[in-house]
mmCIF file of C-alpha atoms in Angstrom:
data_model
loop_
_atom_site.group_PDB
_atom_site.id
_atom_site.type_symbol
_atom_site.label_atom_id
_atom_site.label_comp_id
_atom_site.label_asym_id
_atom_site.label_seq_id
_atom_site.Cartn_x
_atom_site.Cartn_y
_atom_site.Cartn_z
ATOM 1 C CA MET D 40 1.667 16.226 -11.865
ATOM 2 C CA TRP D 41 -1.840 16.768 -10.517
ATOM 3 C CA GLN D 42 -4.892 14.913 -9.395
ATOM 4 C CA LEU D 43 -8.534 15.884 -9.040
ATOM 5 C CA LEU D 44 -10.347 14.821 -5.902
ATOM 6 C CA ARG D 45 -14.077 15.239 -5.322
ATOM 7 C CA ARG D 46 -14.872 15.709 -1.652
ATOM 8 C CA GLY D 47 -18.622 16.120 -1.793
ATOM 9 C CA PRO D 48 -20.813 18.801 -3.345
ATOM 10 C CA ALA D 49 -20.534 21.173 -0.372
ATOM 11 C CA ASN D 50 -16.747 21.236 -0.534
ATOM 12 C CA GLY D 51 -16.388 21.564 -4.293
ATOM 13 C CA LEU D 52 -13.338 20.249 -6.055
ATOM 14 C CA VAL D 53 -9.849 19.921 -4.608
ATOM 15 C CA VAL D 54 -6.882 19.879 -6.989
ATOM 16 C CA SER D 55 -3.649 18.477 -5.542
ATOM 17 C CA LEU D 56 -0.429 19.706 -7.117
ATOM 18 C CA LYS D 57 3.105 18.597 -6.538
ATOM 19 C CA ARG D 58 4.842 21.178 -4.365
ATOM 20 C CA GLY D 59 6.442 23.836 -6.590
ATOM 21 C CA ALA D 60 4.131 23.211 -9.568
ATOM 22 C CA ASN D 61 2.667 26.196 -11.421
ATOM 23 C CA ALA D 62 -1.050 26.351 -10.609
ATOM 24 C CA THR D 63 -1.881 29.175 -13.036
ATOM 25 C CA PRO D 64 -2.897 27.040 -16.067
ATOM 26 C CA ILE D 65 -5.176 24.854 -13.959
ATOM 27 C CA THR D 66 -6.624 27.805 -12.038
ATOM 28 C CA ASN D 67 -7.354 29.641 -15.310
ATOM 29 C CA LEU D 68 -9.040 26.580 -16.812
ATOM 30 C CA LEU D 69 -11.212 25.994 -13.745
ATOM 31 C CA GLN D 70 -12.221 29.665 -13.542
ATOM 32 C CA ALA D 71 -13.050 29.765 -17.266
ATOM 33 C CA ARG D 72 -15.368 26.793 -16.755
ATOM 34 C CA GLY D 73 -16.919 28.312 -13.626
ATOM 35 C CA ILE D 74 -15.701 25.462 -11.422
ATOM 36 C CA ASN D 75 -15.226 26.250 -7.743
ATOM 37 C CA ALA D 76 -11.995 24.557 -6.674
ATOM 38 C CA ARG D 77 -9.353 24.683 -3.984
ATOM 39 C CA ILE D 78 -5.670 24.121 -4.811
ATOM 40 C CA GLU D 79 -3.547 22.042 -2.411
ATOM 41 C CA TYR D 80 0.180 21.352 -2.561
ATOM 42 C CA ALA D 81 1.959 18.202 -1.383
ATOM 43 C CA ASP D 82 5.458 16.738 -1.608
ATOM 44 C CA ALA D 83 4.084 13.870 -3.651
ATOM 45 C CA VAL D 84 0.751 13.567 -5.360
ATOM 46 C CA ASP D 85 -0.861 10.149 -5.300
ATOM 47 C CA GLU D 86 -1.362 8.812 -8.784
ATOM 48 C CA ALA D 87 -2.347 5.723 -10.738
ATOM 49 C CA CYS D 88 -4.656 4.037 -8.205
ATOM 50 C CA THR D 89 -8.260 3.565 -9.144
ATOM 51 C CA SER D 90 -8.919 1.327 -6.132
ATOM 52 C CA ARG D 91 -7.030 -0.657 -3.500
ATOM 53 C CA ASN D 92 -6.817 -3.621 -5.897
ATOM 54 C CA VAL D 93 -5.824 -1.640 -9.014
ATOM 55 C CA CYS D 94 -2.727 0.233 -7.904
ATOM 56 C CA ASP D 95 0.414 -0.736 -9.783
ATOM 57 C CA SER D 96 2.494 2.457 -10.055
ATOM 58 C CA PRO D 97 4.047 4.052 -8.185
ATOM 59 C CA ARG D 98 4.388 0.974 -6.014
ATOM 60 C CA ARG D 99 3.199 1.448 -2.421
ATOM 61 C CA GLY D 100 2.066 -0.616 0.545
ATOM 62 C CA GLY D 101 -1.487 -1.431 1.532
ATOM 63 C CA VAL D 102 -2.647 -2.511 -1.922
ATOM 64 C CA GLY D 103 -4.301 -5.723 -3.019
ATOM 65 C CA ILE D 104 -2.234 -8.048 -5.176
ATOM 66 C CA THR D 105 -2.860 -11.250 -7.088
ATOM 67 C CA MET D 106 -0.152 -13.883 -6.762
ATOM 68 C CA PRO D 107 1.015 -16.186 -9.613
ATOM 69 C CA THR D 108 -1.235 -18.909 -8.177
ATOM 70 C CA GLY D 109 -4.270 -16.605 -8.511
ATOM 71 C CA SER D 110 -4.568 -16.164 -4.743
ATOM 72 C CA ALA D 111 -5.422 -12.716 -3.388
ATOM 73 C CA CYS D 112 -3.059 -11.084 -0.882
ATOM 74 C CA SER D 113 -2.064 -7.612 0.354
ATOM 75 C CA VAL D 114 1.209 -5.708 0.329
ATOM 76 C CA GLY D 115 2.247 -4.640 3.817
ATOM 77 C CA TRP D 116 5.106 -2.175 3.365
ATOM 78 C CA ILE D 117 7.612 -0.930 0.830
ATOM 79 C CA VAL D 118 11.020 -1.839 2.264
ATOM 80 C CA THR D 119 14.708 -1.770 1.369
ATOM 81 C CA ARG D 120 16.688 -5.022 1.450
ATOM 82 C CA ASN D 121 20.388 -4.993 0.595
ATOM 83 C CA GLY D 122 19.929 -1.607 -1.102
ATOM 84 C CA ALA D 123 17.015 -2.716 -3.302
ATOM 85 C CA ARG D 124 13.427 -1.573 -2.844
ATOM 86 C CA GLY D 125 10.829 -4.268 -2.526
ATOM 87 C CA ALA D 126 7.486 -5.007 -0.952
ATOM 88 C CA VAL D 127 6.586 -7.270 1.951
ATOM 89 C CA THR D 128 3.572 -9.571 1.890
ATOM 90 C CA ALA D 129 2.555 -12.601 3.936
ATOM 91 C CA GLY D 130 4.743 -15.689 3.653
ATOM 92 C CA HIS D 131 1.677 -17.897 3.239
ATOM 93 C CA CYS D 132 0.820 -16.082 -0.034
ATOM 94 C CA ALA D 133 1.859 -18.381 -2.905
ATOM 95 C CA TRP D 134 3.578 -20.408 -0.178
ATOM 96 C CA ASP D 135 5.303 -22.940 -2.428
ATOM 97 C CA ARG D 136 6.253 -20.625 -5.330
ATOM 98 C CA LYS D 137 9.730 -19.162 -5.835
ATOM 99 C CA SER D 138 9.015 -17.129 -8.978
ATOM 100 C CA GLY D 139 6.208 -15.517 -10.923
ATOM 101 C CA SER D 140 4.470 -12.213 -11.571
ATOM 102 C CA VAL D 141 2.477 -10.329 -8.954
ATOM 103 C CA ASN D 142 -0.266 -7.973 -10.200
ATOM 104 C CA SER D 143 -2.338 -5.094 -8.837
ATOM 105 C CA GLY D 144 -4.406 -4.192 -11.875
ATOM 106 C CA ALA D 145 -1.202 -4.499 -13.917
ATOM 107 C CA PHE D 146 2.294 -5.863 -13.245
ATOM 108 C CA TYR D 147 3.376 -4.951 -9.676
ATOM 109 C CA GLY D 148 6.492 -7.094 -9.169
ATOM 110 C CA SER D 149 7.845 -10.636 -8.933
ATOM 111 C CA ILE D 150 8.045 -13.152 -6.135
ATOM 112 C CA ASN D 151 11.363 -14.833 -5.463
ATOM 113 C CA SER D 152 12.766 -17.428 -3.080
ATOM 114 C CA ILE D 153 12.928 -14.972 -0.142
ATOM 115 C CA ASN D 154 10.155 -16.319 2.091
ATOM 116 C CA ALA D 155 10.810 -16.237 5.835
ATOM 117 C CA LEU D 156 7.963 -18.652 6.581
ATOM 118 C CA SER D 157 9.161 -21.364 4.193
ATOM 119 C CA ALA D 158 12.737 -20.800 5.422
ATOM 120 C CA GLY D 159 11.645 -22.059 8.853
ATOM 121 C CA THR D 160 11.845 -18.751 10.745
ATOM 122 C CA HIS D 161 8.129 -18.855 11.645
ATOM 123 C CA ALA D 162 7.736 -15.239 10.503
ATOM 124 C CA ASP D 163 4.815 -14.989 8.075
ATOM 125 C CA MET D 164 6.416 -12.692 5.483
ATOM 126 C CA ARG D 165 7.986 -12.768 2.044
ATOM 127 C CA PHE D 166 9.802 -10.261 -0.186
ATOM 128 C CA ILE D 167 8.524 -9.119 -3.610
ATOM 129 C CA ASP D 168 10.968 -7.639 -6.134
ATOM 130 C CA ILE D 169 9.529 -4.419 -7.576
ATOM 131 C CA PRO D 170 10.668 -2.030 -10.314
ATOM 132 C CA GLY D 171 11.930 1.461 -9.456
ATOM 133 C CA GLY D 172 9.673 4.317 -8.498
ATOM 134 C CA ALA D 173 8.302 2.845 -5.262
ATOM 135 C CA GLN D 174 7.163 5.319 -2.632
ATOM 136 C CA PRO D 175 7.046 5.046 1.183
ATOM 137 C CA TRP D 176 3.263 5.334 0.989
ATOM 138 C CA LEU D 177 0.364 3.270 2.231
ATOM 139 C CA TYR D 178 -2.848 3.167 0.255
ATOM 140 C CA GLN D 179 -5.468 4.518 2.619
ATOM 141 C CA HIS D 180 -8.859 4.621 0.857
ATOM 142 C CA SER D 181 -10.409 5.911 -2.355
ATOM 143 C CA THR D 182 -10.629 9.577 -1.307
ATOM 144 C CA THR D 183 -7.256 9.906 0.422
ATOM 145 C CA LYS D 184 -5.163 7.362 -1.407
ATOM 146 C CA ALA D 185 -1.752 7.762 0.191
ATOM 147 C CA ARG D 186 -0.338 8.069 3.673
ATOM 148 C CA THR D 187 3.384 8.685 3.876
ATOM 149 C CA VAL D 188 5.272 6.298 6.148
ATOM 150 C CA THR D 189 7.686 8.398 8.207
ATOM 151 C CA GLY D 190 8.933 5.888 10.753
ATOM 152 C CA SER D 191 8.286 2.641 12.531
ATOM 153 C CA SER D 192 8.085 1.332 16.068
ATOM 154 C CA LEU D 193 7.025 -1.790 17.877
ATOM 155 C CA GLY D 194 3.447 -1.868 19.061
ATOM 156 C CA ALA D 195 2.892 -1.887 22.810
ATOM 157 C CA VAL D 196 0.097 -3.550 24.737
ATOM 158 C CA GLY D 197 -2.736 -1.021 25.052
ATOM 159 C CA ALA D 198 -1.767 0.951 21.923
ATOM 160 C CA THR D 199 -4.070 1.221 18.923
ATOM 161 C CA ALA D 200 -3.211 -0.687 15.746
ATOM 162 C CA CYS D 201 -5.077 -0.535 12.438
ATOM 163 C CA LEU D 202 -5.399 -3.100 9.672
ATOM 164 C CA PHE D 203 -5.540 -1.880 6.071
ATOM 165 C CA GLY D 204 -6.390 -5.035 4.134
ATOM 166 C CA ARG D 205 -7.177 -5.991 0.557
ATOM 167 C CA ASN D 206 -10.904 -6.355 1.125
ATOM 168 C CA SER D 207 -11.481 -3.351 3.378
ATOM 169 C CA GLU D 208 -11.723 0.167 1.935
ATOM 170 C CA PHE D 209 -11.316 1.686 5.401
ATOM 171 C CA PRO D 210 -9.088 0.567 8.287
ATOM 172 C CA ARG D 211 -10.185 -1.745 11.057
ATOM 173 C CA CYS D 212 -8.609 -0.610 14.316
ATOM 174 C CA GLY D 213 -8.318 -2.195 17.726
ATOM 175 C CA THR D 214 -6.240 -2.304 20.876
ATOM 176 C CA ILE D 215 -3.104 -4.462 21.077
ATOM 177 C CA SER D 216 -3.747 -7.073 23.769
ATOM 178 C CA SER D 217 -0.452 -8.993 23.532
ATOM 179 C CA THR D 218 2.830 -9.007 21.631
ATOM 180 C CA ASN D 219 4.977 -11.875 20.356
ATOM 181 C CA ALA D 220 1.793 -13.889 19.877
ATOM 182 C CA SER D 221 1.628 -16.992 17.718
ATOM 183 C CA HIS D 222 -0.949 -19.179 16.042
ATOM 184 C CA PHE D 223 -0.833 -22.538 14.290
ATOM 185 C CA SER D 224 -0.726 -22.252 10.498
ATOM 186 C CA ASN D 225 -2.126 -25.006 8.311
ATOM 187 C CA THR D 226 -0.008 -23.646 5.440
ATOM 188 C CA CYS D 227 3.315 -24.613 6.989
ATOM 189 C CA SER D 228 2.004 -26.914 9.760
ATOM 190 C CA CYS D 229 3.914 -24.754 12.210
ATOM 191 C CA ALA D 230 3.516 -21.946 14.728
ATOM 192 C CA VAL D 231 3.593 -18.505 13.100
ATOM 193 C CA TYR D 232 4.713 -15.499 15.124
ATOM 194 C CA GLY D 233 3.811 -11.885 14.558
#
């Protein structure tokens, strides 16, 4: 498994290989063609994404999705619920739907009845069933497509937090000014916490 990444004319070509892969065939091919390249190794090589909104496999967080209603949303994280991998998106996405296909260029998964916001918890999140092969990755941007999620923690006032959204190729970062905040949602006519 390998991927070619162009990092500007001054840096040449970078070829990412899955750790343990044999680089000889690729190195020989590049040398025969006179292509200056650097080989990198990683535990997992990002694959299949052509952009944030066309990224169906392997499933990962941070990608743009289209809900069964046609509305555009983003996947937050790949999570495990009762032993099954799934993805979390906003509860207001396809608010009143309990089934249907979710796409990110191609089939990404299916929505179900698990929607914390419509269940009255005031948490704006819902669960998406996804097929196997999901990775604990976040789509970052078109040149460095995956960040591995290695842990989680609650944000503290004064810490930096970044938003990786459907319509932004690069993150928007800011300082956390409060926690346990809420706002009124027209979707559910209720206060939403987050």
